[in-house]
Amino acid sequence: MSNNHFQVYSIIFISVIFLACQTKSTNGSGSNLSFIGIDSSKFDSVISDKNVTLYHLVNKNGLTAIFTNYGARIVSLMVPDKESNPTDVVVGFNSINNYTTSSDPYYGATIGRYGNRIAKGKFSIDGIDYQTPINDGLNMLHGGPIGYQGVIWNAEKIDSSTIQFSYLSKDGEMGFPGNLNVKVTYRLRDDALKISYEATTDKKTIINLTNHAYFNLNGEGSGTILNHQLEIFSDQYTPIDSTLIPTGELANVKGTPFDFTKPEIIGKRIDLDNDQLKHGKGYDHNFILKENGDNKHAAHIIGDKSGIVMDVYTDQPGLQFYCGNFMTGKNVFKGGAKDDFRTAFCLETQHFPDSPNHPNFPSTELKAGETMKSESYYKFSIKK
Ligand code: GAL
């Protein structure tokens, strides 16, 4: 088939998806998503007395995304590759059961109340000590054992390209103070997936929300991400100890394997003899983003086979680059491939890990009556 024919067929294919989604997207349930190999009935379920289902968004630029309200989570994100083939760049599972039983519960999920680690699960606010449950060796990870990835969110489909999830995280849940009302809005805008967060509390608390999409820009199941080319707009990162808790130091990336200020292949230095890489079993570190303000350009990454480029923008101070070092092939993705070692990466926009215990890190406190608002987006294009 000639390239031109291919593109014409791909455009027809994307249009058919678009029309199909337009006609079936009123409430997101009961839809036929067989075009991406998902049987939506395998997601229709009742967990903790709440209905769980799939929702899908689509826009005119050919982006299609599938979500579930179990963990306000991205299940799939289809982006055209250099030959206009729709490519699923967010790895995930094809049934709710596979999500609830996965050895890694975070695939595609919203993470909170405090994303990343808190040393020994301990922090204090205004002299009051708090203790969260421990779920990662000595520490708390991603909000404790039942963080926001493991709860059922309310969902409201705003229009064909926007969905809003909301959740009331009760005072004392996972040891955190204050009733926290959280909203996460996903929007497909032009060539980007935009994620907006909003939260209010009735008692001073700490908060660090992020999304845990695992990406493979060559498409789910296409092998390791080690040949992706990555640039991170950061001169400094926060070194960690052997339990992945920051030491408190802000270290310069220059002359280290953490220097992504110029585009580098992810796998090039990942196995060097370096203590930091040993602690993370590869890259699993928080990068301090350079500029201030909204729409900071955080990262630029290219799938070597697909030509798909992803640019990450955020208003958050940090970016956790994790390259799937704990993936062990125990779970099976939508398309049938196993979640093998380093076959996906995460670029999590967030505050620094363990911030409540490091006065030199930007504060994660939210006062009663204040509103926390934050926005990150993942923009897609084709390598020129
Ligand atoms: C990441 C974290 C990793 C690992 C992973 C989940 O956000 O940085 O250390 O815990 O989540 O498997």
Coordinates of C-alpha atoms and ligand atoms in Angstrom, one line a residue:
M1 CA 0.0 0.0 0.0
S2 CA 1.4 3.4 -0.9
N3 CA 2.0 5.9 1.9
N4 CA -0.8 8.1 0.5
H5 CA -3.3 5.3 0.5
F6 CA -2.2 4.5 4.0
Q7 CA -2.9 8.0 5.2
V8 CA -6.3 8.1 3.6
Y9 CA -7.3 4.8 5.2
S10 CA -6.0 6.0 8.5
I11 CA -8.0 9.2 8.3
I12 CA -11.1 7.2 7.4
F13 CA -10.4 4.9 10.4
I14 CA -10.0 7.8 12.8
S15 CA -13.2 9.5 11.5
V16 CA -15.1 6.3 12.0
I17 CA -13.8 6.1 15.6
F18 CA -14.8 9.7 16.0
L19 CA -18.4 9.2 14.7
A20 CA -18.8 6.0 16.7
C21 CA -17.8 7.7 19.9
Q22 CA -20.0 10.7 19.1
T23 CA -23.0 8.5 18.8
K24 CA -22.3 6.4 21.9
S25 CA -20.8 8.8 24.3
T26 CA -23.7 10.1 26.3
N27 CA -22.8 8.5 29.6
G28 CA -19.9 6.4 28.7
S29 CA -21.3 3.1 29.7
G30 CA -22.2 0.2 27.6
S31 CA -20.1 1.4 24.7
N32 CA -18.5 -0.8 22.1
L33 CA -14.8 -0.2 22.3
S34 CA -13.8 -3.2 20.3
F35 CA -11.9 -1.0 17.9
I36 CA -9.1 -0.8 20.5
G37 CA -9.6 -4.4 21.7
I38 CA -11.5 -3.5 24.8
D39 CA -14.8 -5.2 25.8
S40 CA -16.4 -2.5 27.9
S41 CA -18.6 -5.0 29.7
K42 CA -15.5 -6.3 31.4
F43 CA -15.3 -2.9 33.2
D44 CA -18.9 -2.7 34.3
S45 CA -18.9 -3.6 37.9
V46 CA -19.9 -2.6 41.4
I47 CA -17.1 -2.0 43.9
S48 CA -17.8 -0.8 47.5
D49 CA -21.5 -0.3 46.5
K50 CA -20.5 2.1 43.7
N51 CA -20.8 1.6 39.9
V52 CA -17.6 1.3 37.9
T53 CA -17.6 1.7 34.2
L54 CA -15.6 3.0 31.2
Y55 CA -15.8 6.5 29.7
H56 CA -14.3 7.6 26.4
L57 CA -13.3 10.9 25.0
V58 CA -12.5 11.8 21.5
N59 CA -11.6 15.0 19.6
K60 CA -11.3 16.2 16.0
N61 CA -7.5 15.8 16.0
G62 CA -7.8 12.1 16.2
L63 CA -7.0 11.7 19.9
T64 CA -9.1 9.1 21.7
A65 CA -8.9 8.3 25.4
I66 CA -10.6 5.7 27.6
F67 CA -11.0 6.2 31.4
T68 CA -12.5 4.3 34.3
N69 CA -13.8 5.8 37.5
Y70 CA -11.9 3.1 39.4
G71 CA -9.0 5.4 40.5
A72 CA -10.0 8.2 38.0
R73 CA -7.7 6.4 35.6
I74 CA -6.5 6.5 32.0
V75 CA -7.0 3.1 30.4
S76 CA -5.9 4.0 26.9
L77 CA -4.8 7.0 24.9
M78 CA -4.7 6.6 21.1
V79 CA -2.4 9.0 19.2
P80 CA -1.6 8.8 15.4
D81 CA 2.0 7.7 14.7
K82 CA 4.2 8.9 11.8
E83 CA 2.2 6.8 9.4
S84 CA -1.1 8.0 10.9
N85 CA -1.7 4.6 12.5
P86 CA -3.6 5.0 15.8
T87 CA -1.2 4.0 18.5
D88 CA -2.0 3.3 22.2
V89 CA 0.6 5.2 24.1
V90 CA -0.7 4.5 27.6
V91 CA -0.4 0.9 28.7
G92 CA -3.2 -0.6 30.7
F93 CA -5.4 -3.7 31.2
N94 CA -8.6 -5.0 29.5
S95 CA -10.8 -5.7 32.5
I96 CA -11.5 -4.1 35.9
N97 CA -10.5 -7.4 37.5
N98 CA -7.0 -7.0 36.0
Y99 CA -6.8 -3.6 37.6
T100 CA -8.0 -4.6 41.0
T101 CA -5.7 -7.6 41.2
S102 CA -2.6 -6.1 39.5
S103 CA 0.7 -6.4 41.4
D104 CA 1.2 -2.7 40.5
P105 CA -2.1 -0.8 41.3
Y106 CA -1.0 2.5 39.8
Y107 CA -1.3 2.0 36.1
G108 CA -2.9 5.2 34.6
A109 CA -4.4 6.2 38.0
T110 CA -4.8 9.5 39.8
I111 CA -2.5 9.5 42.8
G112 CA -3.2 11.1 46.1
R113 CA -3.6 12.4 48.7
Y114 CA 0.2 12.5 48.7
G115 CA 1.9 11.2 45.6
N116 CA 5.4 9.7 45.9
R117 CA 7.0 8.8 49.3
I118 CA 6.8 10.1 52.8
A119 CA 9.6 8.8 55.1
K120 CA 8.1 6.3 57.6
G121 CA 4.7 7.8 56.8
K122 CA 5.3 10.5 59.4
F123 CA 4.7 14.3 59.1
S124 CA 3.6 17.1 61.3
I125 CA 1.4 20.2 60.7
D126 CA 1.5 23.1 63.2
G127 CA 3.1 20.8 65.8
I128 CA 0.6 18.0 65.4
D129 CA 2.1 14.6 64.4
Y130 CA 0.4 12.4 61.9
Q131 CA 1.1 8.8 60.9
T132 CA -0.1 7.2 57.6
P133 CA -0.1 3.5 57.1
I134 CA 3.2 2.2 55.6
N135 CA 3.1 0.4 52.2
D136 CA 6.6 0.6 50.7
G137 CA 9.2 -0.9 52.9
L138 CA 9.7 1.6 55.7
N139 CA 7.8 4.3 54.0
M140 CA 4.4 5.5 52.7
L141 CA 4.0 5.4 48.9
H142 CA 1.3 7.2 46.8
G143 CA -1.1 8.0 49.6
G144 CA -0.9 4.7 51.5
P145 CA -2.3 1.2 50.7
I146 CA -5.7 2.5 49.6
G147 CA -4.7 5.8 47.9
Y148 CA -6.8 7.5 45.2
Q149 CA -5.9 4.8 42.7
G150 CA -8.0 2.3 44.7
V151 CA -11.2 4.2 45.3
I152 CA -14.3 4.8 43.2
W153 CA -14.7 8.3 41.9
N154 CA -17.9 10.1 40.8
A155 CA -17.8 10.8 37.1
E156 CA -19.4 13.6 35.0
K157 CA -18.9 13.6 31.3
I158 CA -18.9 17.4 30.4
D159 CA -18.8 17.0 26.6
S160 CA -17.3 14.6 24.1
S161 CA -13.8 15.6 24.9
T162 CA -14.0 16.4 28.6
I163 CA -14.6 14.3 31.8
Q164 CA -14.5 15.3 35.4
F165 CA -14.0 12.9 38.3
S166 CA -14.6 13.9 41.9
Y167 CA -14.0 12.3 45.2
L168 CA -14.4 13.2 48.9
S169 CA -11.4 12.0 50.8
K170 CA -12.6 11.9 54.4
D171 CA -10.8 13.4 57.4
G172 CA -8.5 10.7 58.7
E173 CA -8.5 8.6 55.5
M174 CA -5.1 6.9 55.2
G175 CA -4.0 9.1 58.2
F176 CA -4.4 12.5 56.5
P177 CA -6.2 15.4 58.3
G178 CA -9.2 17.2 56.8
N179 CA -12.1 16.4 54.5
L180 CA -10.6 17.0 51.1
N181 CA -12.9 17.5 48.1
V182 CA -10.8 16.6 45.0
K183 CA -11.7 17.1 41.3
V184 CA -9.7 15.8 38.4
T185 CA -10.6 16.9 34.9
Y186 CA -9.3 15.3 31.7
R187 CA -9.7 17.2 28.5
L188 CA -8.5 16.3 25.0
R189 CA -7.6 19.7 23.6
D190 CA -6.1 20.0 20.1
D191 CA -3.1 17.6 20.2
A192 CA -3.0 17.3 24.0
L193 CA -4.4 15.5 27.0
K194 CA -4.8 18.2 29.7
I195 CA -5.2 17.2 33.3
S196 CA -6.5 19.8 35.8
Y197 CA -6.7 19.2 39.6
E198 CA -8.6 21.2 42.1
A199 CA -9.0 20.5 45.9
T200 CA -10.3 22.2 49.0
T201 CA -10.1 21.1 52.6
D202 CA -11.8 21.9 55.9
K203 CA -8.6 21.4 58.0
K204 CA -5.0 22.1 57.2
T205 CA -3.5 19.2 55.3
I206 CA -0.8 18.2 52.8
I207 CA -1.5 17.4 49.2
N208 CA 0.5 16.2 46.2
L209 CA -1.7 15.0 43.3
T210 CA -0.4 13.5 40.1
N211 CA -1.2 11.0 37.4
H212 CA 0.5 7.7 37.0
A213 CA 0.1 7.0 33.3
Y214 CA 2.8 4.6 32.1
F215 CA 3.7 5.6 28.6
N216 CA 5.3 3.7 25.7
L217 CA 5.4 6.0 22.7
N218 CA 6.0 3.1 20.3
G219 CA 2.7 1.7 21.5
E220 CA 1.7 -0.7 24.3
G221 CA 3.5 -4.0 24.1
S222 CA 6.2 -2.8 21.7
G223 CA 9.2 -3.7 23.9
T224 CA 11.4 -1.6 26.2
I225 CA 11.4 2.2 26.3
L226 CA 15.2 2.2 26.5
N227 CA 15.6 3.7 23.0
H228 CA 13.2 6.5 23.5
Q229 CA 15.0 9.9 23.4
L230 CA 14.4 12.1 26.4
E231 CA 15.1 15.7 27.3
I232 CA 14.2 17.1 30.7
F233 CA 14.2 20.8 31.3
S234 CA 16.0 20.6 34.6
D235 CA 19.5 21.4 36.0
Q236 CA 18.9 19.8 39.3
Y237 CA 17.4 16.7 40.9
T238 CA 16.8 15.4 44.4
P239 CA 19.1 12.5 45.2
I240 CA 17.6 9.6 47.2
D241 CA 18.7 7.2 49.9
S242 CA 18.4 3.4 49.5
T243 CA 14.7 3.6 50.4
L244 CA 14.1 6.2 47.7
I245 CA 13.6 9.0 50.2
P246 CA 15.3 12.3 49.2
T247 CA 18.4 13.1 51.2
G248 CA 17.4 16.8 51.1
E249 CA 20.2 17.8 48.8
L250 CA 19.5 19.6 45.5
A251 CA 22.2 18.2 43.2
N252 CA 23.4 19.5 39.9
V253 CA 22.8 17.1 37.0
K254 CA 25.9 18.2 35.1
G255 CA 28.4 15.5 34.5
T256 CA 26.0 12.8 35.9
P257 CA 23.7 10.2 34.2
F258 CA 20.9 12.5 35.3
D259 CA 21.8 15.2 32.7
F260 CA 19.0 15.2 30.2
T261 CA 19.4 18.9 29.4
K262 CA 20.3 17.7 25.9
P263 CA 18.3 14.9 24.3
E264 CA 19.6 11.5 25.4
I265 CA 18.6 7.9 24.8
I266 CA 17.1 6.6 28.1
G267 CA 19.1 3.4 28.0
K268 CA 22.5 4.9 27.3
R269 CA 23.6 5.5 30.9
I270 CA 20.9 3.6 32.9
D271 CA 23.2 0.7 34.0
L272 CA 26.3 2.8 34.8
D273 CA 28.0 2.1 38.1
N274 CA 26.3 5.0 40.0
D275 CA 24.9 5.0 43.6
Q276 CA 21.8 7.0 42.7
L277 CA 21.0 4.6 39.8
K278 CA 21.5 1.7 42.2
H279 CA 19.1 3.2 44.7
G280 CA 16.4 3.7 42.0
K281 CA 17.3 0.4 40.2
G282 CA 17.5 2.8 37.2
Y283 CA 15.9 6.2 36.9
D284 CA 13.3 6.8 39.6
H285 CA 14.1 10.4 40.6
N286 CA 12.5 13.8 41.0
F287 CA 13.8 16.5 38.7
I288 CA 13.5 20.1 39.8
L289 CA 11.9 22.1 36.9
K290 CA 13.8 25.2 35.8
E291 CA 11.4 28.0 35.1
N292 CA 8.6 29.2 37.3
G293 CA 5.0 29.7 36.6
D294 CA 2.3 28.0 34.5
N295 CA 2.9 25.9 31.4
K296 CA 6.5 25.2 32.2
H297 CA 8.0 22.9 29.6
A298 CA 9.1 19.9 31.7
A299 CA 10.1 17.2 29.2
H300 CA 10.3 16.3 25.5
I301 CA 10.4 12.6 24.6
I302 CA 10.4 10.7 21.3
G303 CA 9.3 7.2 20.5
D304 CA 12.1 5.8 18.3
K305 CA 9.9 3.5 16.2
S306 CA 6.7 5.5 16.0
G307 CA 8.1 9.0 15.6
I308 CA 5.5 10.1 18.3
V309 CA 6.7 13.1 20.3
M310 CA 5.3 13.9 23.7
D311 CA 5.9 17.3 25.4
V312 CA 5.0 17.6 29.0
Y313 CA 4.0 21.0 30.5
T314 CA 3.1 21.7 34.1
D315 CA 2.8 24.3 36.8
Q316 CA 4.2 21.9 39.4
P317 CA 7.8 22.3 40.8
G318 CA 9.0 18.7 40.1
L319 CA 8.9 15.8 37.6
Q320 CA 9.4 12.2 38.7
F321 CA 11.0 10.3 35.9
Y322 CA 10.4 6.6 36.6
C323 CA 11.3 4.1 33.9
G324 CA 9.5 0.9 34.9
N325 CA 12.3 -0.6 37.0
F326 CA 9.8 -2.5 39.2
M327 CA 7.9 -3.9 36.2
T328 CA 8.3 -7.7 36.4
G329 CA 6.0 -9.2 33.7
K330 CA 3.4 -10.4 36.3
N331 CA 0.5 -8.6 34.6
V332 CA -0.9 -8.8 31.1
F333 CA -1.7 -5.6 29.1
K334 CA -4.8 -4.9 26.9
G335 CA -3.1 -6.2 23.8
G336 CA -1.7 -9.4 25.4
A337 CA 1.9 -8.4 26.1
K338 CA 3.3 -8.8 29.6
D339 CA 4.3 -5.7 31.7
D340 CA 7.9 -6.6 31.3
F341 CA 10.9 -4.7 32.8
R342 CA 11.2 -1.2 31.5
T343 CA 8.5 -1.5 28.9
A344 CA 6.9 1.8 29.9
F345 CA 7.9 5.0 31.6
C346 CA 6.2 7.6 33.8
L347 CA 6.7 11.4 33.8
E348 CA 4.8 12.4 36.9
T349 CA 4.3 16.1 37.4
Q350 CA 4.3 16.8 41.1
H351 CA 5.8 18.3 44.3
F352 CA 9.0 16.8 45.6
P353 CA 8.9 13.5 47.5
D354 CA 8.7 13.7 51.3
S355 CA 8.3 17.5 51.1
P356 CA 6.6 17.7 54.5
N357 CA 9.9 16.6 56.1
H358 CA 12.1 18.9 54.1
P359 CA 11.6 22.6 55.0
N360 CA 13.9 23.5 52.0
F361 CA 11.4 22.0 49.5
P362 CA 8.3 23.9 48.2
S363 CA 5.5 23.5 50.7
T364 CA 2.6 21.0 50.1
E365 CA 0.3 22.4 52.8
L366 CA -3.2 23.4 52.0
K367 CA -5.1 25.5 54.5
A368 CA -8.8 25.2 55.3
G369 CA -10.8 27.4 52.9
E370 CA -8.0 27.6 50.3
T371 CA -8.3 26.0 46.9
M372 CA -5.4 24.1 45.4
K373 CA -5.4 24.3 41.6
S374 CA -2.9 22.7 39.2
E375 CA -2.6 21.8 35.6
S376 CA -0.4 19.6 33.5
Y377 CA -0.6 18.6 29.9
Y378 CA 0.8 16.0 27.6
K379 CA 1.0 17.2 24.0
F380 CA 1.6 15.0 21.0
S381 CA 3.2 15.5 17.6
I382 CA 5.3 13.7 15.1
K383 CA 9.0 14.0 14.9
K384 CA 10.0 16.3 12.0
Ligands
GAL1 C1 6.5 5.5 40.9 C2 7.6 5.5 41.9 C3 8.3 4.1 41.8 C4 7.4 3.0 42.0 C5 6.2 3.2 41.0 C6 5.1 2.2 41.2 O1 5.9 6.7 41.0 O2 8.5 6.5 41.7 O3 9.3 4.0 42.8 O4 6.9 2.9 43.3 O5 5.6 4.4 41.2 O6 5.5 0.9 41.0

